[in-house]
DNA sequence: TTCCGACAGTGGGGTCGCAAT
DNA sequence: ATTGCGACCCCACTATCGGAA
């Protein structure tokens, strides 16, 4: 199969907003790939899902700045392209960046216009065709003649889509495809996609949301402490322990202390879900940046200078027993038995006030917040299910917009990403970060016009403003910054509303911001 | 007929390792 | 030694489609 076939399909998918029409295009190209064999199905399913098959190629958006013009006639086969990226991914050492760029040039020179567009999207990870993994899974189901639920479940348990697409689409019949999908079961040593949480503004709202979905008579909820670290999924088979991140990256070699902790637990086989973070001598959590630094380093000496402590909040398998479909309260009973010293602190209650009290207590102890969970819900791998709801404290500030950047994609033509400054009592403003979050289309339209009125300079990307417009910003906390002059940056800043009732002189000062550090 | 769950998009700050400068 | 890039870690929020109610 030619890359051009996939490029054409991707363009068709991007050209319609109807998800059914997108799916129909995906189904057609998946069926054609199936006729060309398993390898083409593997490549097509990756590319239509917006990814290359190579996890890291060393090639990114910036490397593609100077690529040659397009070819007139499509000649690239999918296998050519996959082999080219595999080659690039394998390069390392002095001269490798040049060799990689040369290989990319040769590949792009052979690509037609729409093929180049597809390649850019795959390399940058921003295909922007309005369809990624979820719609692709639906298309795989339709193309193979099997229920969408069966494909989705297989992909969640496999931790990936490619193998599932190949199994479903290379089967001789829908019955065979169904059997092939059912063969994807929870396997110790193969990570599953982690269950995710929705969010709520406060504990009472979270409890009320769960009351709507649970069948438990007293509407019991589990209130788990939410730790500010990195998500880990740990598999143990005897002495063999593997540690995976939320994106299912294997980081076992970087975290020997977690391996040791899990080896010491009283079970032969285990699959645990939890969080790892750096603690100080008193057991209080260190800032997220320290956990991130420690978990990212591959240097053994650096790694030894700080340790991560694992805490688990779920168990998916223990000694031959799968627990994915067991209700949470059952899983937690097992978790308490097998992971006792490393279990996240929790409260189980039907009383919203008790849940709120736990939230206050854990935040006072320096933790990030809580996750409120339906006690009778199964583990929904890979889904942002309604059974888990996270709650975190929210801070707000009134800041001044210092500049604004042009938007891209559906925000093209608007002024989108705003630069935020706190008032400096000594004069001027101190920039604390940027945000594009929380804006409705109406706000985007309004601010695009408003900021043109305040414009003092425009370099083609960023428009500098007279510092007059006040905006109310929500954020999760402050972090140390080497990028911004105050040495501080807002974490997860988002717009709540523009404050036309306030002048810049009424905005919060950098001193007020610092007081949030306590 | 209306409602709402799920998805994709639009980007944020920080950290590391590596190759080039 | 410093800088720029790629790859990940954490992520919030809105608009939209189409099935559920």
XYZ file of C-alpha atoms (C1' of nucleotides) in Angstrom:
560
model
C 0.000 0.000 0.000
C 1.159 3.520 -0.750
C 1.572 6.276 1.800
C -0.485 8.368 -0.596
C -3.537 6.199 0.103
C -3.280 6.989 3.795
C -2.552 10.650 3.113
C -5.661 10.865 0.956
C -7.771 9.227 3.638
C -6.380 11.553 6.311
C -7.241 14.567 4.166
C -10.775 13.252 3.716
C -11.124 12.701 7.449
C -9.945 16.234 8.132
C -12.341 17.644 5.545
C -15.511 16.588 7.361
C -16.707 17.306 10.892
C -19.089 14.357 10.932
C -17.607 11.580 13.018
C -19.666 9.020 11.132
C -18.233 10.246 7.844
C -14.711 10.201 9.304
C -15.289 6.655 10.494
C -16.486 5.563 7.058
C -13.269 6.819 5.493
C -11.178 5.041 8.125
C -13.109 1.797 7.603
C -12.468 1.903 3.883
C -8.730 2.382 4.149
C -8.397 -0.201 6.947
C -10.144 -2.774 4.747
C -7.840 -2.012 1.847
C -4.819 -2.347 4.138
C -6.109 -5.703 5.365
C -5.923 -6.944 1.799
C -2.219 -6.097 1.746
C -1.301 -8.019 4.883
C -0.575 -7.620 8.569
C 2.345 -5.259 8.200
C 0.350 -2.724 6.241
C -2.482 -2.951 8.764
C 0.044 -2.282 11.524
C 1.401 0.820 9.816
C -1.954 2.147 8.643
C -3.520 1.775 12.083
C -0.666 3.750 13.621
C -0.681 6.518 11.071
C -4.445 6.956 11.086
C -4.236 7.191 14.860
C -1.770 10.053 14.448
C 1.425 8.251 15.536
C 4.543 6.758 14.039
C 5.410 3.201 15.026
C 8.692 4.428 16.517
C 8.256 5.888 19.982
C 11.197 8.251 19.583
C 12.723 9.176 16.253
C 14.795 12.170 17.367
C 12.935 14.137 14.734
C 10.565 16.912 15.736
C 8.709 19.942 14.552
C 11.852 22.080 14.444
C 13.849 19.573 12.393
C 11.293 19.854 9.601
C 11.813 23.575 9.069
C 13.816 23.124 5.867
C 12.450 20.196 3.928
C 12.477 19.982 0.123
C 9.421 20.633 -2.021
C 6.932 17.880 -2.851
C 7.186 15.219 -5.545
C 4.567 15.114 -8.296
C 3.947 11.389 -8.330
C 3.366 9.157 -5.290
C 5.942 6.379 -5.050
C 6.467 5.826 -1.332
C 5.132 2.582 0.064
C 4.111 2.343 3.711
C 6.946 -0.082 4.285
C 9.477 2.364 2.799
C 8.317 5.039 5.168
C 8.274 2.826 8.232
C 11.771 1.590 7.388
C 12.989 5.174 6.952
C 11.748 6.195 10.388
C 13.146 3.030 11.939
C 16.524 3.964 10.460
C 16.302 7.507 11.828
C 15.280 6.237 15.258
C 18.334 3.997 15.353
C 20.869 6.789 14.797
C 22.934 8.072 17.720
C 26.301 9.625 18.529
C 28.257 12.431 16.819
C 26.941 13.230 13.358
C 23.612 11.528 14.058
C 21.551 14.716 13.972
C 22.911 15.582 10.535
C 22.401 12.043 9.269
C 18.854 12.064 10.634
C 17.998 15.322 8.930
C 19.505 14.042 5.677
C 17.355 10.917 5.881
C 14.286 13.044 6.579
C 15.092 15.208 3.541
C 15.342 12.186 1.308
C 12.020 10.903 2.605
C 10.238 14.232 2.196
C 11.674 14.747 -1.289
C 9.913 11.553 -2.367
C 6.589 12.629 -0.851
C 3.706 14.343 -2.604
C 2.110 17.427 -1.116
C -0.472 15.552 0.886
C 2.054 12.925 1.904
C 4.335 15.641 3.262
C 1.403 17.055 5.210
C 0.754 13.648 6.754
C 4.430 13.107 7.559
C 4.655 16.482 9.284
C 1.604 15.664 11.362
C 3.000 12.296 12.387
C 6.440 13.669 13.282
C 5.068 16.597 15.269
C 2.293 14.555 16.856
C -0.269 17.086 15.661
C -2.117 15.468 12.804
C -5.272 17.508 13.513
C -7.642 15.455 11.417
C -10.317 15.359 14.121
C -9.865 11.664 14.721
C -7.359 9.831 16.858
C -7.351 6.558 18.709
C -10.970 6.406 19.858
C -12.515 6.890 16.444
C -9.962 4.539 14.937
C -11.021 1.798 17.357
C -14.633 2.254 16.267
C -13.515 1.983 12.649
C -11.537 -1.183 13.366
C -14.670 -2.708 14.888
C -16.806 -1.870 11.902
C -14.191 -3.019 9.395
C -13.799 -6.344 11.203
C -17.515 -6.820 11.808
C -17.242 -7.029 15.590
C -18.767 -4.983 18.452
C -16.988 -1.745 19.267
C -16.895 -2.662 22.967
C -14.860 -5.778 22.209
C -12.251 -3.788 20.284
C -12.085 -1.085 22.934
C -11.631 -3.560 25.760
C -8.903 -5.416 23.858
C -7.038 -2.140 23.228
C -7.262 -1.102 26.871
C -5.901 -4.465 28.009
C -3.242 -4.564 25.300
C -2.201 -1.024 26.191
C -2.048 -0.202 22.486
C -4.132 -0.189 19.324
C -1.793 -1.531 16.642
C -1.746 -5.161 17.788
C -5.503 -5.126 18.286
C -6.117 -3.732 14.811
C -3.884 -6.386 13.280
C -5.600 -9.180 15.202
C -9.093 -8.006 14.287
C -8.452 -7.167 10.645
C -6.345 -10.163 9.644
C -8.874 -12.664 10.991
C -10.667 -14.805 8.419
C -14.155 -13.982 9.669
C -15.953 -11.817 12.208
C -16.157 -14.837 14.514
C -12.417 -15.361 14.273
C -11.874 -11.648 14.858
C -14.016 -11.797 17.980
C -12.006 -14.753 19.249
C -8.739 -12.947 18.518
C -9.942 -9.905 20.463
C -11.068 -11.988 23.419
C -7.546 -13.382 23.601
C -6.324 -9.984 24.811
C -6.583 -10.418 28.555
C -4.866 -8.797 31.477
C -1.325 -10.172 31.417
C 1.261 -9.636 34.114
C 4.144 -7.812 32.426
C 1.995 -6.048 29.823
C 0.706 -2.665 30.987
C -2.959 -1.702 30.593
C -4.166 1.823 29.960
C -4.731 3.486 33.327
C -8.168 4.567 34.482
C -8.485 8.371 34.607
C -10.586 10.726 36.713
C -12.996 13.535 35.969
C -12.757 16.668 38.080
C -15.137 18.601 40.300
C -14.797 22.015 41.965
C -15.412 20.697 45.496
C -15.986 17.511 47.454
C -19.750 17.980 47.839
C -20.162 18.216 44.064
C -17.971 15.154 43.566
C -20.018 13.102 46.030
C -23.255 14.237 44.392
C -21.935 13.241 40.940
C -21.155 9.757 42.204
C -24.522 9.408 43.917
C -26.024 9.638 40.455
C -24.154 6.621 39.106
C -23.821 4.259 42.019
C -26.266 1.527 43.009
C -24.828 1.131 46.489
C -27.654 1.563 49.005
C -25.960 4.100 51.262
C -24.080 5.622 48.307
C -20.771 4.882 49.926
C -17.795 6.622 48.402
C -14.081 6.044 48.741
C -12.124 9.250 49.331
C -8.534 8.559 48.308
C -5.710 10.984 48.949
C -4.437 12.446 45.677
C -0.635 12.560 45.694
C 1.285 15.025 43.547
C 3.756 12.659 41.911
C 3.912 10.507 38.814
C 1.439 7.746 38.028
C 2.938 4.267 38.184
C 1.631 0.862 37.183
C 3.744 -1.908 38.672
C 3.765 -5.497 37.465
C 5.370 -8.256 39.486
C 5.950 -11.837 38.386
C 8.060 -13.481 41.059
C 11.265 -11.475 41.316
C 10.659 -9.786 37.979
C 9.208 -6.330 38.639
C 8.396 -3.767 35.939
C 7.382 -0.144 36.486
C 5.388 1.778 33.857
C 4.315 5.415 33.625
C 0.896 6.743 32.699
C 1.867 6.613 29.021
C 3.069 3.025 29.603
C 6.735 3.914 29.226
C 8.919 1.342 31.027
C 10.958 3.186 33.693
C 11.991 0.134 35.724
C 15.716 0.849 35.387
C 15.288 4.356 36.788
C 13.436 3.430 39.989
C 15.194 0.576 41.807
C 13.650 1.663 45.109
C 10.156 0.987 43.772
C 11.245 -2.394 42.447
C 12.643 -3.275 45.873
C 9.515 -2.106 47.672
C 7.244 -4.231 45.488
C 9.506 -7.286 45.734
C 9.029 -7.123 49.486
C 5.226 -7.417 49.227
C 3.545 -10.725 50.118
C 2.333 -11.825 46.665
C 3.923 -13.732 43.800
C 2.148 -11.989 40.938
C 0.737 -8.483 41.145
C -0.510 -5.588 39.072
C -0.741 -2.387 41.115
C -1.840 1.153 40.241
C -0.471 4.069 42.195
C 1.647 7.181 42.438
C 5.328 7.719 43.259
C 6.753 10.863 44.788
C 9.686 12.311 46.687
C 9.167 12.854 50.441
C 11.113 14.814 53.015
C 12.362 13.337 56.302
C 8.999 13.947 57.956
C 7.094 12.214 55.208
C 5.699 15.417 53.722
C 5.692 15.569 49.928
C 8.454 17.512 48.168
C 7.469 19.870 45.319
C 6.425 18.086 42.142
C 9.518 19.417 40.380
C 11.727 17.268 42.610
C 9.702 14.153 41.882
C 9.849 14.958 38.183
C 13.593 15.464 38.289
C 14.184 12.254 40.157
C 11.934 10.159 37.917
C 13.399 11.566 34.701
C 17.065 11.016 35.439
C 18.857 7.956 34.106
C 22.036 8.747 36.017
C 22.499 6.183 38.792
C 24.448 8.517 41.091
C 21.858 11.255 40.825
C 19.128 8.709 41.328
C 20.735 7.566 44.559
C 20.672 11.122 45.928
C 16.891 11.114 46.269
C 14.357 8.344 46.425
C 10.781 7.987 45.320
C 8.223 6.380 47.575
C 5.426 4.379 45.952
C 1.829 4.551 47.194
C -0.834 2.336 45.647
C -4.557 2.994 45.356
C -5.702 0.034 43.267
C -4.870 -3.568 42.457
C -5.808 -5.184 39.137
C -4.375 -8.636 39.629
C -2.980 -10.756 42.425
C -1.675 -14.341 42.362
C -3.652 -15.501 39.352
C -6.829 -13.569 40.143
C -7.963 -10.739 37.849
C -9.727 -7.936 39.698
C -10.554 -5.492 36.884
C -14.245 -6.244 37.037
C -14.468 -6.563 40.798
C -16.051 -3.604 42.630
C -13.639 -1.110 44.130
C -14.388 -2.084 47.736
C -13.350 -5.647 46.943
C -10.167 -4.524 45.217
C -9.288 -2.315 48.157
C -9.745 -5.196 50.615
C -7.189 -7.133 48.573
C -4.923 -4.084 48.249
C -4.807 -3.615 52.020
C -3.667 -7.218 52.385
C -0.928 -7.254 49.753
C 0.441 -3.693 49.738
C -0.072 -2.683 53.361
C 2.855 -0.319 53.986
C 2.397 1.391 50.617
C -1.318 2.132 50.390
C -2.740 5.610 49.811
C -4.564 6.960 52.853
C -8.330 6.866 52.418
C -11.690 7.400 54.067
C -14.785 5.394 53.163
C -18.022 7.181 53.943
C -21.530 8.014 52.824
C -21.320 11.411 54.492
C -20.293 14.350 52.306
C -19.113 16.286 55.352
C -16.755 13.488 56.343
C -15.411 13.412 52.797
C -14.860 17.179 52.899
C -13.056 16.860 56.219
C -10.641 14.348 54.713
C -9.995 16.766 51.862
C -9.138 19.557 54.332
C -6.875 17.266 56.314
C -4.857 15.971 53.371
C -4.419 19.431 51.875
C -3.208 20.675 55.252
C -0.719 17.793 55.201
C 0.686 19.112 51.931
C -1.024 16.681 49.564
C -2.576 17.651 46.230
C -6.215 16.838 47.014
C -8.515 13.824 46.882
C -10.066 11.457 44.365
C -13.636 10.521 45.254
C -14.614 7.098 43.899
C -17.782 5.022 43.636
C -17.225 2.070 45.959
C -18.999 -0.413 43.701
C -17.424 0.539 40.362
C -15.094 -1.707 38.334
C -11.695 -0.585 37.031
C -12.403 1.067 33.684
C -9.020 0.768 31.972
C -8.242 3.586 29.597
C -11.367 5.593 30.318
C -11.957 8.895 31.998
C -14.827 7.170 33.715
C -17.442 8.902 35.801
C -16.598 6.630 38.756
C -13.521 8.628 39.805
C -13.715 12.374 40.488
C -10.723 14.425 41.577
C -10.903 17.533 43.706
C -8.053 20.007 44.218
C -7.881 23.389 45.940
C -8.166 26.300 43.538
C -6.465 29.675 43.942
C -7.347 32.870 42.085
C -5.598 36.133 41.264
C -6.441 39.300 39.364
C -3.586 39.780 36.897
C -2.833 42.119 34.009
C -2.511 41.006 30.380
C 0.936 42.076 29.147
C 0.868 40.551 25.659
C -1.030 38.039 23.541
C -0.034 35.467 20.931
C -1.793 34.482 17.734
C -3.804 31.269 17.925
C -3.425 28.254 15.657
C -5.761 25.575 14.313
C -9.357 26.429 15.145
C -8.038 29.560 16.853
C -6.373 30.865 13.685
C -7.207 34.512 13.190
C -7.743 35.132 16.890
C -5.479 36.505 19.593
C -5.373 33.573 21.958
C -2.573 32.888 24.427
C -2.213 35.679 26.978
C 0.849 36.701 28.996
C 0.051 37.277 32.664
C 1.668 39.834 34.952
C 1.372 40.721 38.627
C 1.737 44.340 39.685
C 5.141 45.262 41.047
C 4.736 47.786 43.910
C 8.077 49.256 42.802
C 6.555 49.920 39.363
C 5.787 47.846 36.314
C 4.669 44.206 36.155
C 6.219 40.786 36.766
C 5.304 38.094 34.248
C 4.164 34.816 35.844
C 3.280 32.707 32.833
C 0.815 32.375 29.989
C -2.564 30.774 29.473
C -4.970 29.902 26.685
C -7.339 27.884 28.874
C -10.874 28.690 29.896
C -11.694 30.945 26.950
C -15.007 30.529 25.188
C -15.380 31.427 21.523
C -17.184 34.564 22.632
C -14.292 35.569 24.868
C -11.819 34.878 22.081
C -13.736 37.139 19.731
C -13.967 39.866 22.372
C -10.309 39.758 23.382
C -9.103 39.696 19.776
C -10.778 43.055 19.288
C -9.942 44.437 22.716
C -6.233 43.624 22.500
C -5.931 45.308 19.116
C -6.999 48.491 20.901
C -4.198 48.039 23.444
C -1.526 47.083 20.913
C 1.845 48.792 21.142
C 3.933 46.344 19.070
C 3.482 43.259 16.888
C 6.357 41.003 15.857
C 4.145 38.797 13.709
C 3.493 36.271 16.445
C 3.219 38.142 19.752
C 1.310 41.386 20.200
C 2.613 43.536 23.061
C -0.054 45.506 24.925
C -0.459 48.517 27.134
C -0.868 46.821 30.539
C -4.463 47.822 31.236
C -6.719 44.777 30.940
C -7.305 42.871 34.203
C -8.182 39.172 34.081
C -9.207 36.823 36.874
C -7.041 33.713 36.760
C -7.446 30.372 38.514
C -4.373 28.233 39.196
C -3.343 25.187 41.198
C -0.200 26.512 42.807
C 3.153 28.152 42.309
C 6.355 26.608 41.101
C 9.936 27.768 40.918
C 10.874 29.145 37.554
C 14.112 29.979 35.830
C 12.176 31.334 32.865
C 10.324 34.195 34.523
C 11.917 37.206 36.220
C 10.133 36.761 39.556
C 11.498 33.229 39.859
C 7.902 32.025 40.051
C 5.384 30.604 37.608
C 1.724 29.679 37.942
C 0.846 26.011 37.647
C -2.151 25.215 35.417
C -3.305 28.816 34.986
C -6.703 29.343 33.314
C -8.980 32.303 32.659
C -12.121 32.690 34.758
C -13.309 36.082 33.441
C -12.153 39.508 32.352
C -12.495 42.155 35.060
C -13.744 45.311 33.411
C -14.595 46.621 36.856
C -10.909 46.750 37.781
C -8.038 48.886 36.575
C -4.465 47.671 36.370
C -3.725 49.603 39.555
C -6.226 47.313 41.345
C -4.551 44.091 40.175
C -2.833 41.759 42.638
C 0.793 42.493 43.442
C 3.735 40.135 43.275
C 3.758 40.238 47.081
C 0.209 38.894 47.165
C 1.273 36.153 44.794
C 4.174 35.182 47.038
C 1.801 34.924 49.973
C 0.174 31.967 48.175
C 3.413 30.077 48.650
C 2.630 29.405 52.302
C -36.867 16.323 21.278
C -33.363 17.491 24.515
C -29.487 16.051 27.165
C -25.003 14.619 28.107
C -20.790 11.416 27.547
C -16.749 11.052 25.073
C -13.264 13.082 22.082
C -10.194 16.071 19.917
C -7.981 20.264 20.010
C -5.363 24.115 22.104
C -1.839 24.979 24.207
C 0.771 25.741 29.611
C 5.635 24.905 32.846
C 9.348 21.929 34.099
C 12.742 18.134 33.718
C 16.114 15.268 31.553
C 19.658 13.665 27.885
C 21.937 14.485 23.724
C 24.135 16.696 19.741
C 25.665 20.864 17.925
C 27.773 25.208 18.665
C 30.383 25.217 28.799
C 26.175 26.618 26.754
C 22.218 26.230 23.785
C 18.489 24.166 21.289
C 15.710 20.269 20.527
C 13.039 16.146 21.460
C 10.585 13.433 24.651
C 8.082 13.043 28.837
C 6.127 14.326 33.443
C 2.238 17.027 35.282
C -2.178 19.154 33.058
C -7.544 22.508 32.340
C -10.793 23.619 29.662
C -14.324 24.275 25.520
C -16.808 22.814 21.343
C -18.830 19.330 18.973
C -21.114 15.057 17.442
C -24.222 11.552 18.010
C -26.189 8.131 20.968
C -28.984 8.005 25.302
C -32.872 9.387 27.683
